Tab-separated table of C-alpha atoms and ligand atoms in Angstrom:
chain	number	residue	atom	x	y	z
N	50	MET	CA	-19.387	-13.275	12.567
N	51	GLU	CA	-21.004	-9.967	13.369
N	52	ASN	CA	-18.488	-7.329	14.835
N	53	LYS	CA	-19.767	-5.177	17.517
N	54	ALA	CA	-18.285	-1.973	17.269
N	55	LEU	CA	-18.463	2.126	17.715
N	56	ILE	CA	-16.505	3.800	15.081
N	57	THR	CA	-15.441	7.452	15.543
N	58	LEU	CA	-14.326	8.713	12.186
N	59	PHE	CA	-12.325	12.101	12.235
N	60	GLY	CA	-12.646	13.438	8.735
N	61	ALA	CA	-15.976	11.925	8.007
N	62	ALA	CA	-17.018	14.503	5.244
N	63	GLY	CA	-13.546	13.948	3.428
N	64	ASP	CA	-12.887	12.432	0.165
N	65	LEU	CA	-11.581	9.163	1.398
N	66	ALA	CA	-14.599	8.627	3.749
N	67	GLN	CA	-17.242	9.142	0.840
N	68	ARG	CA	-15.178	7.226	-1.907
N	69	LYS	CA	-13.818	4.343	0.014
N	70	LEU	CA	-14.899	3.939	3.652
N	71	TYR	CA	-18.686	4.091	3.516
N	72	PRO	CA	-19.039	1.690	0.474
N	73	SER	CA	-16.676	-0.634	2.210
N	74	LEU	CA	-18.621	-0.405	5.636
N	75	PHE	CA	-21.688	-0.985	3.517
N	76	LYS	CA	-20.201	-4.272	2.008
N	77	LEU	CA	-19.412	-5.426	5.516
N	78	TYR	CA	-23.041	-4.698	6.531
N	79	GLN	CA	-24.278	-6.503	3.699
N	80	LYS	CA	-22.267	-9.631	4.421
N	81	GLY	CA	-23.250	-9.692	7.905
N	82	TYR	CA	-19.710	-8.607	9.265
N	83	LEU	CA	-21.545	-5.376	10.747
N	84	GLY	CA	-25.189	-5.617	11.964
N	85	GLU	CA	-27.517	-4.177	14.419
N	86	HIS	CA	-24.590	-3.472	16.961
N	87	PHE	CA	-22.680	-1.089	14.970
N	88	ALA	CA	-22.664	2.716	14.801
N	89	LEU	CA	-20.530	5.393	13.351
N	90	LEU	CA	-19.977	8.735	14.856
N	91	GLY	CA	-18.562	11.144	12.239
N	92	THR	CA	-16.846	14.318	12.857
N	93	SER	CA	-15.433	17.275	10.958
N	94	ARG	CA	-15.439	20.900	11.662
N	95	ARG	CA	-18.577	21.369	9.513
N	96	GLN	CA	-21.875	21.730	10.777
N	97	ILE	CA	-23.896	18.855	9.593
N	98	SER	CA	-27.183	17.219	11.057
N	99	ASP	CA	-27.432	13.565	11.631
N	100	GLU	CA	-29.910	13.518	8.667
N	101	ASP	CA	-27.720	15.306	6.261
N	102	PHE	CA	-24.806	13.175	7.067
N	103	GLN	CA	-26.884	10.111	6.595
N	104	GLN	CA	-27.881	11.353	3.224
N	105	MET	CA	-24.127	12.012	2.486
N	106	VAL	CA	-23.477	8.358	3.384
N	107	ALA	CA	-26.462	7.372	1.187
N	108	LYS	CA	-24.953	9.119	-1.682
N	109	SER	CA	-21.544	7.469	-1.359
N	110	ILE	CA	-23.321	4.115	-1.786
N	111	SER	CA	-25.774	5.255	-4.419
N	112	GLY	CA	-24.299	3.007	-7.177
N	113	ILE	CA	-26.174	0.138	-5.607
N	114	LYS	CA	-28.744	-2.145	-7.285
N	115	GLU	CA	-32.549	-1.513	-6.890
N	116	THR	CA	-32.838	-4.706	-4.600
N	117	GLU	CA	-30.114	-3.234	-2.156
N	118	LYS	CA	-31.929	-0.065	-1.353
N	119	GLY	CA	-33.769	-1.555	1.610
N	120	GLN	CA	-30.489	-2.542	3.233
N	121	ALA	CA	-29.052	0.718	2.304
N	122	ALA	CA	-31.951	2.496	4.164
N	123	SER	CA	-31.367	0.615	7.339
N	124	PHE	CA	-27.487	0.796	7.072
N	125	ILE	CA	-27.509	4.628	7.141
N	126	LYS	CA	-29.430	4.808	10.417
N	127	HIS	CA	-26.330	3.766	12.059
N	128	PHE	CA	-24.602	6.937	11.121
N	129	PHE	CA	-24.426	10.181	13.316
N	130	PHE	CA	-22.516	13.308	13.068
N	131	GLN	CA	-20.657	15.722	15.669
N	132	SER	CA	-19.177	18.782	14.345
N	133	HIS	CA	-15.742	18.860	16.090
N	134	ASP	CA	-12.712	20.831	16.276
N	135	VAL	CA	-9.813	18.641	17.066
N	136	THR	CA	-7.814	21.237	18.924
N	137	LYS	CA	-10.465	21.947	21.378
N	138	PRO	CA	-10.357	19.678	24.540
N	139	GLU	CA	-13.942	20.755	25.425
N	140	HIS	CA	-15.171	19.317	22.024
N	141	TYR	CA	-14.113	15.769	23.114
N	142	VAL	CA	-16.339	16.032	26.380
N	143	VAL	CA	-19.380	16.589	23.740
N	144	LEU	CA	-18.006	13.540	21.748
N	145	LYS	CA	-17.653	11.448	24.871
N	146	ASP	CA	-21.230	11.939	25.910
N	147	ARG	CA	-22.315	11.129	22.261
N	148	LEU	CA	-20.335	8.017	22.192
N	149	ALA	CA	-21.733	6.921	25.541
N	150	LYS	CA	-25.306	7.183	24.336
N	151	LEU	CA	-24.681	5.502	20.931
N	152	GLU	CA	-22.965	2.542	22.833
N	153	ASP	CA	-26.155	2.240	24.816
N	154	GLN	CA	-28.393	2.458	21.977
N	155	PHE	CA	-26.683	0.164	19.791
N	156	HIS	CA	-25.089	-2.310	22.467
N	157	THR	CA	-21.506	-2.152	20.998
N	158	THR	CA	-20.193	-3.765	24.104
N	159	GLY	CA	-17.620	-1.153	24.719
N	160	ASN	CA	-15.694	-1.752	21.403
N	161	ARG	CA	-14.421	1.300	20.138
N	162	LEU	CA	-12.480	2.046	16.885
N	163	PHE	CA	-11.138	5.458	16.170
N	164	TYR	CA	-10.130	6.238	12.529
N	165	MET	CA	-8.343	9.166	11.671
N	166	SER	CA	-8.865	10.026	7.977
N	167	MET	CA	-7.484	13.553	8.055
N	168	ALA	CA	-4.231	15.749	7.932
N	169	PRO	CA	-1.561	13.821	10.025
N	170	GLN	CA	-0.498	16.888	11.860
N	171	PHE	CA	-3.510	16.332	14.093
N	172	PHE	CA	-3.279	12.522	14.857
N	173	GLY	CA	-0.974	13.293	17.931
N	174	THR	CA	-3.546	15.832	19.138
N	175	ILE	CA	-6.474	13.670	18.769
N	176	ALA	CA	-4.807	10.601	20.390
N	177	LEU	CA	-3.885	12.631	23.369
N	178	ASN	CA	-7.195	14.246	23.850
N	179	LEU	CA	-8.790	10.841	23.473
N	180	LYS	CA	-6.938	9.844	26.646
N	181	LYS	CA	-7.173	13.070	28.547
N	182	GLN	CA	-10.794	13.571	28.022
N	183	GLN	CA	-11.350	9.725	28.811
N	184	LEU	CA	-12.864	8.527	25.410
N	185	LEU	CA	-11.363	5.134	25.841
N	186	THR	CA	-13.515	2.433	27.299
N	187	ASP	CA	-12.576	-0.188	29.920
N	188	ASP	CA	-15.085	-2.874	28.905
N	189	GLY	CA	-14.378	-3.803	25.247
N	190	TYR	CA	-11.312	-2.725	22.866
N	191	ASN	CA	-9.824	0.726	21.993
N	192	ARG	CA	-8.340	0.583	18.477
N	193	LEU	CA	-6.778	3.324	16.292
N	194	VAL	CA	-6.709	3.259	12.372
N	195	ILE	CA	-4.668	5.789	10.802
N	196	GLU	CA	-3.990	6.671	7.275
N	197	LYS	CA	-0.603	7.584	5.655
N	198	PRO	CA	1.411	9.663	5.179
N	199	PHE	CA	2.924	8.449	8.490
N	200	GLY	CA	5.462	11.103	8.847
N	201	ARG	CA	7.773	12.915	6.264
N	202	ASP	CA	10.871	11.341	7.085
N	203	PHE	CA	12.184	8.918	10.104
N	204	ASP	CA	12.444	11.886	12.792
N	205	SER	CA	8.818	13.061	12.014
N	206	ALA	CA	7.459	9.745	11.942
N	207	LYS	CA	9.021	8.906	15.325
N	208	LYS	CA	7.552	11.901	16.763
N	209	LEU	CA	4.146	11.057	15.516
N	210	ASN	CA	4.620	7.598	16.604
N	211	ASP	CA	5.801	8.656	20.245
N	212	GLU	CA	2.794	10.923	20.469
N	213	LEU	CA	0.255	8.071	19.388
N	214	SER	CA	2.026	5.731	21.956
N	215	GLN	CA	0.968	7.802	24.756
N	216	THR	CA	-2.401	6.688	24.185
N	217	PHE	CA	-2.377	3.495	22.250
N	218	GLN	CA	-0.079	0.493	22.644
N	219	GLU	CA	1.378	-0.884	19.285
N	220	ASN	CA	-1.220	-3.708	19.225
N	221	GLN	CA	-3.981	-1.184	19.295
N	222	ILE	CA	-2.829	0.882	16.230
N	223	PHE	CA	-3.562	-0.267	12.695
N	224	ARG	CA	-1.645	1.672	9.999
N	225	ILE	CA	-3.485	1.409	6.740
N	226	ASP	CA	-1.467	0.476	3.642
N	227	HIS	CA	-3.983	-0.100	1.054
N	228	TYR	CA	-1.601	-2.310	-1.135
N	229	LEU	CA	-1.634	-4.825	1.616
N	230	GLY	CA	-5.355	-5.176	1.107
N	231	LYS	CA	-4.824	-6.157	-2.512
N	232	GLU	CA	-5.690	-9.617	-3.503
N	233	MET	CA	-2.516	-10.358	-5.252
N	234	ILE	CA	-0.377	-8.872	-2.832
N	235	GLN	CA	-1.905	-11.114	-0.251
N	236	ASN	CA	-1.384	-13.887	-2.682
N	237	ILE	CA	2.461	-13.557	-2.401
N	238	GLU	CA	2.342	-15.352	0.836
N	239	ALA	CA	0.112	-18.075	-0.627
N	240	LEU	CA	2.309	-18.595	-3.577
N	241	ARG	CA	5.646	-18.830	-1.447
N	242	PHE	CA	4.774	-20.661	1.445
N	243	GLY	CA	1.997	-22.903	-0.269
N	244	ASN	CA	4.274	-24.202	-2.994
N	245	THR	CA	7.473	-26.138	-2.451
N	246	ILE	CA	8.262	-25.644	-6.116
N	247	ILE	CA	8.339	-21.743	-5.511
N	248	GLU	CA	9.634	-21.418	-1.861
N	249	SER	CA	12.581	-24.012	-2.435
N	250	LEU	CA	13.891	-21.872	-5.353
N	251	TRP	CA	13.081	-18.516	-3.510
N	252	ASN	CA	16.938	-17.534	-2.672
N	253	ASN	CA	19.946	-16.317	-4.258
N	254	ARG	CA	20.987	-19.698	-5.646
N	255	TYR	CA	18.071	-19.595	-8.275
N	256	ILE	CA	16.794	-16.189	-8.384
N	257	ASP	CA	18.771	-13.505	-10.516
N	258	ASN	CA	16.770	-10.439	-9.554
N	259	VAL	CA	13.294	-9.280	-8.610
N	260	GLN	CA	11.317	-6.354	-10.131
N	261	VAL	CA	8.313	-4.413	-8.807
N	262	THR	CA	6.620	-1.929	-11.015
N	263	LEU	CA	3.813	0.221	-9.710
N	264	SER	CA	3.009	2.119	-12.785
N	265	GLU	CA	0.315	4.989	-13.101
N	266	LYS	CA	-1.221	6.537	-16.108
N	267	LEU	CA	-2.678	9.566	-14.550
N	268	GLY	CA	-0.796	12.636	-13.237
N	269	VAL	CA	-1.617	14.293	-9.908
N	270	GLU	CA	-5.048	15.403	-10.918
N	271	GLU	CA	-6.565	17.585	-8.082
N	272	ARG	CA	-4.041	16.495	-5.483
N	273	ALA	CA	-1.224	18.707	-6.458
N	274	GLY	CA	-1.295	20.604	-3.124
N	275	TYR	CA	-0.283	17.372	-1.413
N	276	TYR	CA	1.757	15.792	-3.894
N	277	ASP	CA	3.783	18.585	-4.707
N	278	ASN	CA	4.965	18.632	-1.181
N	279	SER	CA	5.417	14.876	-1.069
N	280	GLY	CA	6.728	13.486	-4.355
N	281	ALA	CA	7.003	9.717	-5.398
N	282	LEU	CA	9.569	8.593	-2.906
N	283	ARG	CA	7.285	9.493	0.141
N	284	ASP	CA	3.931	8.834	-1.624
N	285	MET	CA	4.464	5.253	-3.005
N	286	MET	CA	8.120	4.180	-2.332
N	287	GLN	CA	8.338	4.431	1.569
N	288	ASN	CA	5.103	2.799	2.104
N	289	HIS	CA	3.520	0.669	-0.717
N	290	ILE	CA	6.798	-0.592	-2.402
N	291	MET	CA	8.634	-1.260	0.914
N	292	GLN	CA	5.682	-3.210	2.133
N	293	VAL	CA	5.566	-5.354	-1.075
N	294	VAL	CA	9.229	-5.923	-1.098
N	295	ALA	CA	9.080	-6.849	2.525
N	296	GLN	CA	6.384	-9.769	1.713
N	297	LEU	CA	8.659	-10.932	-1.103
N	298	ALA	CA	11.851	-10.964	0.871
N	299	MET	CA	10.710	-12.180	4.222
N	300	GLU	CA	11.529	-15.540	5.680
N	301	GLN	CA	8.804	-18.034	6.243
N	302	PRO	CA	6.929	-17.183	9.337
N	303	VAL	CA	6.426	-19.681	12.148
N	304	SER	CA	2.667	-19.535	11.647
N	305	PHE	CA	0.351	-17.536	9.388
N	306	THR	CA	-0.551	-15.171	12.402
N	307	ASP	CA	-0.053	-11.463	12.495
N	308	SER	CA	2.533	-11.414	15.217
N	309	ASP	CA	4.571	-14.109	13.248
N	310	VAL	CA	4.323	-12.451	9.967
N	311	ARG	CA	5.373	-9.221	11.612
N	312	VAL	CA	8.612	-10.591	13.110
N	313	GLU	CA	9.588	-11.779	9.616
N	314	LYS	CA	8.861	-8.435	7.579
N	315	ILE	CA	10.679	-6.400	10.231
N	316	LYS	CA	13.703	-8.928	10.105
N	317	ALA	CA	13.587	-8.595	6.288
N	318	LEU	CA	13.561	-4.758	6.383
N	319	ARG	CA	16.180	-4.789	9.056
N	320	SER	CA	18.392	-6.469	6.468
N	321	LEU	CA	17.990	-3.957	3.647
N	322	ARG	CA	21.279	-2.370	2.866
N	323	VAL	CA	20.914	1.412	3.905
N	324	TYR	CA	23.126	3.304	1.484
N	325	THR	CA	25.573	5.919	2.206
N	326	PRO	CA	24.729	9.213	0.122
N	327	ALA	CA	27.150	8.334	-2.514
N	328	GLU	CA	25.697	4.835	-3.028
N	329	ALA	CA	21.999	6.415	-2.886
N	330	ALA	CA	23.148	8.707	-5.685
N	331	ALA	CA	24.111	5.667	-7.735
N	332	ASN	CA	21.273	3.317	-6.884
N	333	PHE	CA	18.221	5.712	-6.907
N	334	VAL	CA	16.676	7.367	-9.852
N	335	ARG	CA	14.270	10.450	-9.847
N	336	GLY	CA	12.230	11.745	-12.461
N	337	GLN	CA	9.531	14.307	-13.354
N	338	TYR	CA	7.249	14.003	-16.392
N	339	ASP	CA	7.501	16.996	-19.178
N	340	ALA	CA	4.627	17.948	-21.332
N	341	GLY	CA	3.342	15.388	-23.825
N	342	GLN	CA	0.623	15.558	-26.544
N	343	ASN	CA	-2.166	17.286	-25.077
N	344	THR	CA	-0.884	16.888	-21.550
N	345	ASN	CA	0.807	19.444	-19.268
N	346	ALA	CA	4.272	19.067	-17.933
N	347	TYR	CA	4.139	18.360	-14.082
N	348	ARG	CA	5.414	21.949	-13.456
N	349	ASP	CA	2.657	23.361	-15.393
N	350	GLU	CA	-0.198	21.308	-13.517
N	351	ASP	CA	-2.611	23.522	-11.576
N	352	GLY	CA	-1.415	23.950	-8.010
N	353	VAL	CA	2.169	22.828	-8.665
N	354	ASP	CA	5.041	25.232	-8.228
N	355	PRO	CA	6.315	26.064	-11.616
N	356	HIS	CA	9.885	25.477	-10.583
N	357	SER	CA	9.016	22.159	-8.612
N	358	ASN	CA	11.702	19.853	-8.128
N	359	THR	CA	9.266	17.167	-6.938
N	360	GLU	CA	9.935	13.743	-8.450
N	361	THR	CA	6.899	12.006	-10.097
N	362	PHE	CA	8.956	9.038	-10.784
N	363	VAL	CA	11.323	6.943	-8.721
N	364	ALA	CA	13.320	3.939	-9.233
N	365	ALA	CA	15.751	2.240	-6.935
N	366	LYS	CA	17.976	-0.918	-6.712
N	367	LEU	CA	17.788	-2.541	-3.301
N	368	LEU	CA	20.006	-5.112	-1.664
N	369	PHE	CA	19.551	-7.367	1.272
N	370	ASP	CA	22.537	-8.279	3.378
N	371	ASN	CA	21.195	-11.616	4.438
N	372	TYR	CA	21.827	-15.285	3.690
N	373	ARG	CA	18.756	-15.705	1.349
N	374	TRP	CA	19.247	-12.608	-0.825
N	375	SER	CA	22.927	-11.558	-0.640
N	376	GLY	CA	23.921	-10.519	-4.262
N	377	VAL	CA	20.140	-10.375	-5.604
N	378	PRO	CA	19.173	-6.909	-6.629
N	379	PHE	CA	15.392	-6.010	-6.105
N	380	TYR	CA	14.908	-3.173	-8.741
N	381	VAL	CA	11.725	-1.049	-7.918
N	382	ARG	CA	10.123	1.700	-9.839
N	383	THR	CA	6.962	3.867	-9.750
N	384	GLY	CA	5.555	6.885	-11.372
N	385	LYS	CA	2.941	9.173	-12.710
N	386	LYS	CA	2.041	9.637	-16.333
N	387	MET	CA	3.589	6.422	-17.354
N	388	ALA	CA	2.683	4.332	-20.223
N	389	ASP	CA	-0.303	2.620	-18.546
N	390	LYS	CA	-1.877	1.959	-15.002
N	391	PHE	CA	-0.721	-1.514	-13.774
N	392	THR	CA	1.136	-3.156	-10.843
N	393	ARG	CA	3.214	-6.196	-11.408
N	394	ILE	CA	6.056	-8.093	-9.859
N	395	ASP	CA	8.674	-10.140	-12.107
N	396	VAL	CA	10.915	-12.679	-10.317
N	397	VAL	CA	13.734	-13.446	-12.946
N	398	PHE	CA	15.413	-16.857	-12.093
N	399	LYS	CA	18.816	-17.743	-13.197
N	400	LYS	CA	19.516	-19.451	-16.249
N	401	PRO	CA	20.600	-23.261	-16.331
N	402	LEU	CA	24.443	-23.125	-15.635
N	403	ILE	CA	24.926	-24.874	-18.957
N	404	ASP	CA	22.802	-24.494	-21.975
N	405	ILE	CA	23.186	-27.834	-23.771
N	406	PHE	CA	21.014	-26.561	-26.671
N	407	ALA	CA	23.536	-23.896	-27.589
N	408	ASN	CA	25.752	-26.506	-28.807
N	409	PRO	CA	26.618	-25.604	-32.564
N	410	ARG	CA	25.789	-29.121	-33.659
N	411	MET	CA	22.185	-28.717	-32.264
N	412	GLN	CA	21.900	-25.818	-35.024
N	413	SER	CA	20.131	-23.940	-32.598
N	414	ASP	CA	20.361	-20.002	-32.757
N	415	GLN	CA	18.453	-19.525	-29.706
N	416	SER	CA	19.879	-19.513	-26.328
N	417	LEU	CA	17.714	-20.440	-23.208
N	418	LYS	CA	15.604	-17.719	-21.644
N	419	SER	CA	15.255	-16.858	-18.050
N	420	ASN	CA	12.397	-18.244	-16.184
N	421	ILE	CA	10.207	-15.470	-14.882
N	422	LEU	CA	7.427	-15.574	-12.478
N	423	THR	CA	5.227	-12.675	-13.015
N	424	ILE	CA	2.475	-11.806	-10.355
N	425	TYR	CA	0.030	-9.477	-12.126
N	426	VAL	CA	-1.497	-7.451	-9.148
N	427	GLU	CA	-3.625	-4.925	-11.324
N	428	PRO	CA	-5.671	-4.409	-13.372
N	429	GLU	CA	-5.730	-8.203	-14.127
N	430	ALA	CA	-5.051	-10.481	-11.100
N	431	GLY	CA	-3.067	-13.659	-11.674
N	432	PHE	CA	0.320	-15.149	-12.285
N	433	SER	CA	2.304	-16.600	-14.966
N	434	LEU	CA	5.554	-18.691	-15.241
N	435	ARG	CA	7.731	-18.459	-18.145
N	436	VAL	CA	9.554	-21.581	-18.898
N	437	ASN	CA	11.499	-22.922	-21.963
N	438	ALA	CA	9.810	-25.538	-24.115
N	439	LYS	CA	10.709	-27.207	-27.277
N	440	SER	CA	9.335	-25.469	-30.359
N	441	ALA	CA	6.819	-27.722	-32.161
N	442	GLY	CA	8.110	-29.204	-35.306
N	443	GLN	CA	11.247	-30.612	-37.213
N	444	GLY	CA	14.568	-29.877	-35.629
N	445	PHE	CA	15.290	-28.746	-32.116
N	446	LYS	CA	14.718	-25.393	-30.918
N	447	THR	CA	13.531	-24.132	-27.650
N	448	THR	CA	11.081	-21.250	-26.980
N	449	PRO	CA	9.772	-19.591	-24.096
N	450	VAL	CA	6.127	-20.371	-23.118
N	451	ASP	CA	4.027	-19.050	-20.271
N	452	LEU	CA	2.138	-21.288	-17.697
N	453	LYS	CA	-0.497	-18.908	-16.829
N	454	PHE	CA	-3.373	-18.438	-14.507
N	455	MET	CA	-5.583	-15.256	-14.405
N	456	GLN	CA	-8.680	-14.845	-12.439
N	457	ASP	CA	-11.861	-14.721	-14.379
N	458	THR	CA	-13.817	-11.477	-14.206
N	459	SER	CA	-16.586	-12.640	-11.779
N	460	THR	CA	-14.093	-13.698	-9.292
N	461	LYS	CA	-12.317	-10.341	-9.746
N	462	GLU	CA	-15.517	-8.599	-9.400
N	463	GLU	CA	-16.645	-10.337	-6.199
N	464	ALA	CA	-13.039	-9.848	-4.627
N	465	PRO	CA	-13.436	-7.261	-1.792
N	466	GLU	CA	-11.984	-3.777	-2.185
N	467	PRO	CA	-8.676	-3.221	-0.158
N	468	TYR	CA	-10.641	-1.088	2.253
N	469	GLU	CA	-13.307	-3.533	2.862
N	470	ARG	CA	-10.893	-6.206	3.790
N	471	LEU	CA	-8.763	-3.925	5.888
N	472	LEU	CA	-11.587	-2.390	7.748
N	473	HIS	CA	-12.797	-6.048	8.484
N	474	ASP	CA	-9.406	-6.935	9.726
N	475	ALA	CA	-9.263	-3.942	12.090
N	476	LEU	CA	-12.635	-4.909	13.505
N	477	GLU	CA	-11.435	-8.363	14.116
N	478	GLY	CA	-8.106	-7.077	15.423
N	479	ASN	CA	-5.837	-8.892	12.803
N	480	HIS	CA	-2.699	-7.168	12.350
N	481	THR	CA	-1.332	-8.991	9.441
N	482	ASN	CA	-2.088	-6.667	6.712
N	483	PHE	CA	-1.222	-3.379	8.536
N	484	ALA	CA	2.330	-1.920	8.817
N	485	SER	CA	3.995	-2.208	12.028
N	486	TRP	CA	6.099	0.884	13.601
N	487	SER	CA	9.391	-1.018	13.250
N	488	GLU	CA	8.594	-1.628	9.422
N	489	ILE	CA	8.052	2.055	8.982
N	490	ALA	CA	10.868	3.105	10.704
N	491	TYR	CA	13.294	0.908	8.706
N	492	ALA	CA	11.488	2.050	5.426
N	493	TRP	CA	12.021	5.875	6.351
N	494	LYS	CA	15.715	5.103	7.132
N	495	PHE	CA	16.182	3.519	3.802
N	496	VAL	CA	14.569	6.072	1.805
N	497	ASP	CA	15.707	9.203	4.000
N	498	VAL	CA	19.199	9.044	2.633
N	499	ALA	CA	17.906	9.508	-0.977
N	500	ARG	CA	15.424	12.177	0.194
N	501	LYS	CA	18.365	14.246	1.943
N	502	LEU	CA	20.537	13.901	-0.991
N	503	TRP	CA	17.784	15.082	-3.543
N	504	ASP	CA	16.821	17.930	-1.239
N	505	ILE	CA	20.170	19.444	-1.785
N	506	GLU	CA	21.114	18.440	-5.426
N	507	GLU	CA	19.556	20.346	-8.329
N	508	PRO	CA	17.681	17.844	-10.571
N	509	GLN	CA	17.614	17.883	-14.302
N	510	PHE	CA	13.793	17.881	-14.509
N	511	PRO	CA	11.729	17.422	-16.611
N	512	ASN	CA	13.260	14.170	-17.708
N	513	TYR	CA	10.646	11.734	-19.189
N	514	VAL	CA	7.910	12.028	-21.445
N	515	PRO	CA	4.245	11.087	-20.476
N	516	GLY	CA	3.362	7.643	-21.705
N	517	SER	CA	6.879	6.417	-21.349
N	518	MET	CA	8.333	4.169	-18.605
N	519	GLY	CA	10.267	6.884	-16.902
N	520	PRO	CA	13.652	8.409	-17.539
N	521	ALA	CA	16.345	6.699	-19.412
N	522	ALA	CA	18.435	6.684	-15.946
N	523	SER	CA	15.711	3.746	-14.971
N	524	ASP	CA	16.936	1.660	-17.646
N	525	GLU	CA	20.360	2.412	-17.122
N	526	LEU	CA	20.153	1.488	-13.562
N	527	LEU	CA	19.664	-2.273	-14.609
N	528	ALA	CA	21.710	-1.958	-17.908
N	529	ARG	CA	24.752	-1.304	-15.740
N	530	ASP	CA	24.249	-4.743	-14.146
N	531	GLY	CA	23.696	-6.460	-17.550
N	532	ARG	CA	19.976	-6.470	-16.948
N	533	GLN	CA	16.824	-4.957	-18.160
N	534	TRP	CA	13.230	-4.479	-16.985
N	535	VAL	CA	11.030	-7.297	-17.936
N	536	TYR	CA	8.208	-4.926	-18.731
N	537	ARG	CA	9.307	-2.548	-21.162
N	538	LEU	CA	7.886	-0.681	-24.072
V	897	LIG	C1	-1.915	6.218	-3.078
V	897	LIG	C2	-1.095	7.352	-3.588
V	897	LIG	O1	-1.377	5.753	-1.733
V	897	LIG	O2	-1.883	5.272	-3.955
V	897	LIG	C3	-1.569	7.890	-4.877
V	897	LIG	O3	-1.087	8.486	-2.642
V	897	LIG	C4	-1.618	6.686	-5.687
V	897	LIG	O4	-0.700	9.023	-5.344
V	897	LIG	C5	-2.254	5.474	-5.307
V	897	LIG	O5	-2.115	7.108	-6.974
V	897	LIG	C6	-2.352	4.280	-5.975
V	897	LIG	O6	-3.019	3.182	-5.484
V	897	LIG	P1	-3.578	2.275	-6.669
V	897	LIG	O7	-4.284	1.409	-5.698
V	897	LIG	O8	-4.338	2.813	-7.492
V	897	LIG	O9	-2.349	1.645	-7.419
């Protein structure tokens, strides 16, 4: 149960490390997944003593209960720091020496996990130096965990991947997509492949369309520098949305192992129709938020170019050219400063071919509604299935009712955070919830068409008000097909 590992963290003083990684490692330590045989060597360009670094880690978990303080004190003793300039080969020699010592001290049996939590332009350099300066071991495993963004388009992603591949093989690379660590995203597989009544209907004979919404209430906050250079298409759609869609669209894997799941996700993304520029213009929608009551327009946010054409909203219609999904659109959308913060998936089923209740003699003024399976990802976790039932009382009318399961608060609170799950999986060497290179490559090829188009065409921004569900064109995308978003204001 205990994972023996020596973790080298590049970007150890960064925001992500302090907000997510140290608290998650502490949880793993408390649960016994990490124990006496683990150490973390943090690096950054700053000069920090081991003691100060341990205090930084202590601070990042300071929200703990009084009874956990003892554990926290022994936990932070596993943390060490080395000031490091990733571009200087000689610095890796120092790093190598420290790693060897920590390995002896904590008996980590040669298992090394390198975590890059920093600007991606350095990933290639780090990987190359790890190899050249011989920081990889022959005894245990060598693994690499990296954070997005994984490139800016297909070409830059490929270049990055080629660089990493000189040091690490695909089965040693763990590309984090924190959406894959979410309880209800993982539940997609359980729901689909654990239930005949769902999987047997999970195709174009019974499903009319699928909708994925990742809605955010906040704006760019203090990340304008990064975001203005990225936009919603790169920040959310190329990664999180495409991963969610792949889980929804894939065929049943031969077994629930990482290699079998990967094969199916890759196949699904391969069959996603890559649009021509003209098709992309018709099937993608972009938006940027305007000023609202007491809130700035995106272009007036601190750190944003006042003429910025960066999109803070994107919606798209995706089509899979395969036997299961031919003719079934997947509508997706995500944006900042929208009505609320939530993630949900709505699977809209076809209506019965004949509505016998619509017969005028039945005196029914209502027609049957579509069955809808909704997966609530966040903030609530659960799912509901909308079915038509008879309205209670005299006469005969039908009315939609929801069969609903929602996780209770305590279950939700006890559920591990995405980073805790994913770090644990990486320590265990389980790739199921990490994105493979091929998935990333297909996702880029799909979004690149829209990106290139948008880079040359002047948008009419701003085009949506804060607190809405995005620009009108997002509703029109579905209205054109005679459909509408299930979640609307
Ligand atoms: C990140 C994006 O990957 O996901 C952010 O960079 C976004 O812009 C965040 O806010 C949303 O994640 P979550 O888990 O809060 O939905």
